[in-house]
């Protein structure tokens, strides 16, 4: 067998091509973790999905409650900055806790040399930090023109963009059934969005259709790119403590948001330097919710999968829609009910064992080829042994060979 540049393994006998399971790896440490399918790992993934559903579902509600007369009395950048500071404090506390409970022989987490070495190896985290800073501001902008349930359904479009980015950046493979599930997800979102905006309305002076397409494009592309880069950065340094990686990620995020505050103060006035101006109890809950959601997302990206993270967010759409209808009187249309039903069907199809049949067949083919190769090796050895035995049995004994070695 030989492997070409595309990661395909070609059999030297039948010339059939199979995809090598090790064609692209993020890190050896993550590969060992990915092969762990214990009950503890599954329970941890269920905990991640459940927590993510609650936090993501509450986020649009809290943002909507933070509006006064249809607008924000506080600076959205200040909320993002305080959120990043909260996450930095949490990462520092968890690092100190983890350092106090280290086992004998482990490298000290609070060592200066280890800290700077980890900072150098995790510089790629600055990219998703910048993209997240932009995305966090877009969340508030979207809430000014769309209902919470609509924003949640629009954010589900990120799944398709993330799948494409994972295929390009991380060489992730998806079966045909999984691609069909993602297409079905798009259909479900489109069904929900039919007649979701009143005709003739406008946003920022642009026709509503143009503004909706523009905001949706940015709102979907930027966080999707951030999620993929974040997953790649965290998993490429899998052996580094996640709290240390979070410290770098949130530190970069705090710096970028602080630069945004300075920019707002320059262009809009020095009042924007007051990061506590216009805040209320709802914004305090919003900051805590955003911080918890960001921390949970880092565990998703490092120990689970970005697709699982985004699919779990779609489950929160039901919670968001029902809560917004109960609290704010928003109507749950038949489009929303049909759309979320299609989304659940898509989710079941994507994670169904049938969607992985192709991979299993290919992996089974690899094992079969390996087994056949071993059988051929054993058969060749057996033939050699049989031939040797035949030669020995048919070996003609000469006269001098019958002569005793020792004199009688």
XYZ file of C-alpha atoms in Angstrom:
408
model
C 0.000 0.000 0.000
C 1.068 3.569 -0.680
C -0.311 6.940 0.386
C -0.683 9.837 -2.036
C -0.785 13.570 -1.329
C -4.553 13.606 -0.772
C -4.325 11.177 2.120
C -5.656 8.284 0.022
C -4.243 4.810 0.581
C -3.920 2.739 -2.598
C -3.724 -1.045 -2.446
C -0.738 -2.366 -4.402
C -2.667 -5.530 -5.391
C -6.185 -4.411 -6.400
C -5.352 -0.664 -6.716
C -8.449 0.312 -4.733
C -8.266 3.651 -2.925
C -9.293 4.229 0.661
C -9.026 7.267 2.906
C -6.345 6.899 5.514
C -7.689 7.508 9.039
C -4.429 9.251 9.958
C -4.291 11.501 6.908
C -4.703 14.607 9.048
C -4.216 14.865 12.791
C -4.413 17.923 14.999
C -2.248 16.512 17.780
C -1.350 13.056 19.085
C -2.667 13.933 22.539
C -6.070 14.855 21.115
C -6.125 11.675 19.008
C -5.764 9.640 22.199
C -8.602 11.613 23.816
C -10.841 11.247 20.750
C -10.554 7.446 20.924
C -11.872 7.516 24.493
C -15.558 6.535 24.335
C -16.005 5.725 28.007
C -19.172 6.405 29.977
C -17.451 9.315 31.704
C -16.717 10.982 28.363
C -20.294 10.552 27.176
C -21.665 11.939 30.444
C -19.345 14.924 30.100
C -20.623 15.595 26.565
C -24.234 15.401 27.779
C -23.391 17.909 30.512
C -21.864 20.244 27.931
C -24.928 20.045 25.685
C -27.366 20.584 28.564
C -25.474 23.540 29.982
C -25.048 25.076 26.554
C -28.780 24.818 25.829
C -29.647 26.747 28.999
C -26.999 29.448 28.623
C -27.459 30.017 24.885
C -31.230 30.024 25.305
C -31.063 32.686 28.005
C -28.649 34.958 26.137
C -31.086 36.528 23.617
C -33.691 36.927 26.374
C -31.268 38.837 28.606
C -30.146 41.006 25.699
C -33.761 41.832 24.892
C -34.464 42.666 28.544
C -31.453 45.006 28.560
C -33.045 47.263 25.926
C -34.820 50.439 27.049
C -37.326 51.914 24.606
C -35.922 49.723 21.846
C -32.275 50.751 22.331
C -29.327 50.121 24.650
C -28.498 52.749 27.269
C -25.087 51.150 27.804
C -22.196 50.525 25.469
C -22.265 46.932 24.122
C -18.467 47.001 23.966
C -18.359 47.661 27.729
C -20.455 44.525 28.319
C -18.064 42.513 26.174
C -15.051 43.952 28.007
C -16.523 43.170 31.447
C -17.392 39.672 30.212
C -13.784 39.049 29.140
C -12.476 40.400 32.461
C -14.842 38.061 34.316
C -13.559 35.095 32.319
C -9.934 36.117 32.950
C -10.590 36.211 36.708
C -12.234 32.782 36.530
C -9.284 31.343 34.556
C -6.785 32.706 37.113
C -8.759 31.252 40.031
C -9.003 27.852 38.343
C -5.277 27.899 37.528
C -4.463 28.528 41.188
C -6.848 25.761 42.235
C -5.365 23.346 39.690
C -1.807 24.238 40.726
C -2.558 23.458 44.380
C -3.873 20.001 43.484
C -1.096 18.956 41.117
C 0.415 15.503 41.497
C 4.038 14.909 42.369
C 6.254 15.033 39.280
C 3.954 17.191 37.141
C 5.214 20.432 35.649
C 4.244 23.437 37.789
C 1.502 25.457 36.094
C 2.535 28.721 37.733
C 6.149 28.517 36.559
C 7.275 31.616 34.668
C 9.144 29.623 32.021
C 6.165 27.323 31.389
C 3.829 30.332 31.220
C 5.871 32.131 28.551
C 6.432 28.923 26.603
C 2.689 28.233 26.609
C 1.982 31.839 25.620
C 4.317 31.485 22.648
C 2.772 28.179 21.574
C -0.773 29.524 21.892
C -0.364 32.816 20.037
C -2.874 31.568 17.453
C -5.615 32.185 20.048
C -5.341 35.894 19.261
C -7.149 35.272 15.951
C -10.390 33.859 17.428
C -10.199 36.435 20.235
C -10.354 39.270 17.687
C -13.156 37.579 15.761
C -15.116 36.968 18.965
C -14.782 40.648 19.898
C -16.382 41.575 16.570
C -19.061 38.896 16.919
C -20.051 39.952 20.451
C -20.778 43.437 19.176
C -22.804 42.003 16.274
C -25.018 40.116 18.750
C -26.301 43.406 20.141
C -26.729 44.903 16.676
C -28.814 41.938 15.528
C -31.079 42.261 18.566
C -32.052 45.787 17.497
C -33.690 44.532 14.284
C -34.741 40.936 14.960
C -36.689 39.093 17.665
C -34.723 36.768 20.005
C -36.099 33.599 18.366
C -35.193 34.938 14.910
C -31.636 35.731 16.018
C -31.300 32.214 17.429
C -32.503 30.601 14.206
C -30.225 32.805 12.106
C -27.253 31.796 14.227
C -27.937 28.168 13.336
C -26.762 28.961 9.815
C -23.278 28.867 11.300
C -23.422 25.054 11.256
C -23.140 24.886 7.479
C -20.381 27.508 7.331
C -18.482 25.761 10.120
C -18.712 22.425 8.277
C -17.150 23.982 5.175
C -14.402 25.667 7.233
C -13.669 22.432 9.116
C -13.279 20.625 5.807
C -10.910 23.313 4.473
C -8.863 24.155 7.582
C -8.879 20.939 9.630
C -9.515 18.461 6.790
C -12.573 17.108 8.604
C -14.566 14.563 6.614
C -18.361 14.364 6.463
C -20.457 11.637 4.872
C -23.106 12.329 2.245
C -25.830 11.750 4.833
C -24.271 14.395 7.085
C -24.114 16.918 4.245
C -27.777 16.184 3.539
C -28.538 16.769 7.225
C -26.848 20.158 7.051
C -28.868 21.019 3.943
C -32.009 19.962 5.807
C -30.983 22.299 8.607
C -30.820 25.166 6.124
C -34.324 24.319 4.929
C -35.632 24.333 8.496
C -34.132 27.758 9.146
C -35.542 29.091 5.889
C -39.026 27.821 6.768
C -38.852 29.644 10.084
C -37.719 32.878 8.416
C -40.616 33.095 5.925
C -42.477 36.370 6.491
C -40.545 36.959 9.729
C -40.053 40.674 8.980
C -42.809 43.160 8.212
C -42.877 44.406 4.657
C -41.632 47.925 3.981
C -39.649 48.263 7.228
C -36.066 49.383 7.182
C -32.875 49.145 9.225
C -30.120 51.777 9.285
C -31.618 53.452 6.207
C -31.276 50.341 4.020
C -34.127 48.243 2.650
C -34.859 45.501 5.144
C -33.934 42.711 2.707
C -30.494 44.216 2.041
C -29.825 44.866 5.724
C -30.978 41.359 6.672
C -28.672 39.732 4.106
C -25.732 41.940 5.152
C -26.097 41.368 8.876
C -26.755 37.650 8.416
C -23.639 37.229 6.253
C -21.373 38.929 8.809
C -23.183 37.407 11.783
C -22.691 33.898 10.389
C -19.195 34.088 8.852
C -17.240 35.841 11.619
C -18.175 33.576 14.582
C -17.898 30.462 12.412
C -14.344 31.358 11.491
C -13.630 32.151 15.143
C -14.996 28.785 16.311
C -12.942 26.773 13.823
C -9.729 28.644 14.593
C -10.437 28.342 18.313
C -10.932 24.571 18.054
C -7.765 24.181 16.019
C -5.710 26.327 18.404
C -6.953 24.552 21.544
C -6.556 21.031 20.160
C -3.164 21.672 18.540
C -1.817 22.360 22.068
C -3.969 19.711 23.735
C -1.514 18.956 26.532
C -1.613 22.576 27.750
C -4.031 23.251 30.609
C -7.347 24.540 29.298
C -7.423 27.193 32.012
C -4.038 28.469 30.875
C -5.268 28.544 27.281
C -8.429 30.329 28.398
C -6.309 32.890 30.204
C -4.555 33.724 26.931
C -7.776 33.694 24.897
C -9.715 35.892 27.306
C -6.710 38.146 27.849
C -6.528 38.815 24.115
C -10.278 39.374 24.073
C -10.102 41.905 26.915
C -7.352 43.794 25.070
C -9.326 43.948 21.806
C -12.500 45.086 23.575
C -10.571 47.715 25.509
C -9.204 49.031 22.207
C -12.826 49.147 21.015
C -13.741 51.244 24.057
C -10.889 53.647 23.292
C -12.045 53.883 19.674
C -15.607 54.633 20.769
C -14.314 57.331 23.141
C -12.362 58.960 20.310
C -15.200 58.960 17.766
C -18.269 59.262 20.041
C -16.961 61.176 23.029
C -15.184 60.534 26.351
C -18.427 59.367 28.003
C -17.797 55.933 26.474
C -14.847 55.481 28.844
C -17.372 54.993 31.654
C -17.794 51.238 31.254
C -20.450 51.089 34.011
C -22.718 53.720 32.467
C -26.286 52.579 31.768
C -25.962 49.125 33.301
C -28.785 47.435 35.171
C -29.534 44.118 36.858
C -30.333 42.622 33.468
C -26.907 43.563 32.094
C -25.198 42.079 35.171
C -26.976 38.772 34.530
C -26.086 39.137 30.863
C -22.382 39.530 31.682
C -22.428 36.456 33.934
C -24.316 34.446 31.315
C -21.938 35.452 28.518
C -18.922 34.586 30.697
C -20.321 31.153 31.582
C -21.233 30.529 27.955
C -17.702 31.414 26.783
C -16.084 29.167 29.382
C -18.351 26.256 28.464
C -17.630 26.811 24.771
C -13.902 26.379 25.351
C -14.558 22.905 26.791
C -16.679 22.145 23.720
C -13.927 23.168 21.315
C -11.138 21.331 23.125
C -12.789 18.128 24.312
C -15.807 17.748 22.005
C -16.578 19.204 18.593
C -17.648 22.513 17.040
C -20.481 20.856 15.136
C -21.832 19.383 18.375
C -21.590 22.839 19.950
C -23.638 24.465 17.205
C -26.181 21.681 17.060
C -26.693 21.929 20.811
C -27.344 25.629 20.315
C -30.224 24.779 17.989
C -31.916 22.931 20.834
C -31.920 26.218 22.724
C -34.098 27.699 19.966
C -37.204 26.062 21.455
C -36.400 27.485 24.875
C -35.751 30.943 23.400
C -38.952 30.928 21.343
C -41.179 29.782 24.195
C -39.566 32.154 26.704
C -39.804 35.166 24.378
C -43.462 34.336 23.716
C -44.220 34.038 27.435
C -42.245 37.106 28.562
C -42.587 39.523 25.663
C -45.702 38.352 23.849
C -43.928 37.317 20.645
C -46.071 34.994 18.535
C -44.924 31.440 17.834
C -45.956 31.027 14.214
C -46.543 27.771 12.394
C -43.360 28.550 10.458
C -41.349 28.473 13.683
C -42.891 25.171 14.768
C -42.272 23.542 11.381
C -38.780 25.021 11.148
C -37.628 23.759 14.535
C -39.125 20.320 13.757
C -37.019 20.107 10.608
C -33.973 21.219 12.612
C -34.459 18.348 15.074
C -34.802 15.874 12.217
C -31.573 17.235 10.758
C -29.810 16.856 14.097
C -30.930 13.247 14.452
C -29.820 12.473 10.916
C -26.397 14.094 11.343
C -25.509 12.175 14.513
C -27.202 8.947 13.487
C -24.923 5.877 13.277
C -26.048 5.469 9.664
C -24.258 8.707 8.777
C -20.968 7.069 9.765
C -21.405 3.838 7.800
C -19.129 5.034 5.042
C -16.303 5.775 7.446
C -16.763 2.462 9.200
C -16.774 0.597 5.916
C -13.574 2.323 4.871
C -11.950 1.669 8.217
C -13.155 -1.905 7.989
C -11.646 -2.101 4.533
C -8.363 -0.913 5.946
C -8.511 -3.564 8.645
C -9.498 -6.198 6.064
C -6.574 -5.250 3.847
C -4.280 -5.412 6.854
C -5.712 -8.793 7.860
C -5.391 -10.107 4.319
C -1.806 -8.906 4.258
C -1.122 -10.792 7.505
C -2.786 -13.926 6.114
C -0.701 -13.664 2.981
C 2.430 -13.343 5.080
C 1.403 -16.388 7.126
C 0.534 -18.320 3.964
C 3.898 -17.445 2.456
C 5.645 -18.594 5.620
C 3.623 -21.812 5.606
C 4.505 -22.444 1.961
C 8.177 -21.891 2.742
C 7.964 -24.286 5.678
C 6.170 -26.898 3.556
C 8.694 -26.518 0.792
C 11.528 -26.894 3.269
C 9.925 -30.006 4.735
C 9.439 -31.452 1.255
C 13.053 -30.816 0.377
C 14.156 -32.445 3.594
C 11.942 -35.470 3.046
C 13.047 -35.916 -0.533
C 16.686 -35.238 0.228
C 18.746 -38.185 -1.051
C 21.134 -39.650 1.491
C 24.607 -40.211 0.072
C 27.075 -42.938 1.020
C 29.361 -40.700 3.027
C 26.399 -39.371 4.965
C 25.666 -42.928 6.196
C 29.153 -43.142 7.662
C 28.994 -42.856 11.470
C 30.575 -39.751 12.927
C 32.333 -41.747 15.610
C 34.214 -45.019 15.109
C 32.406 -48.086 16.347
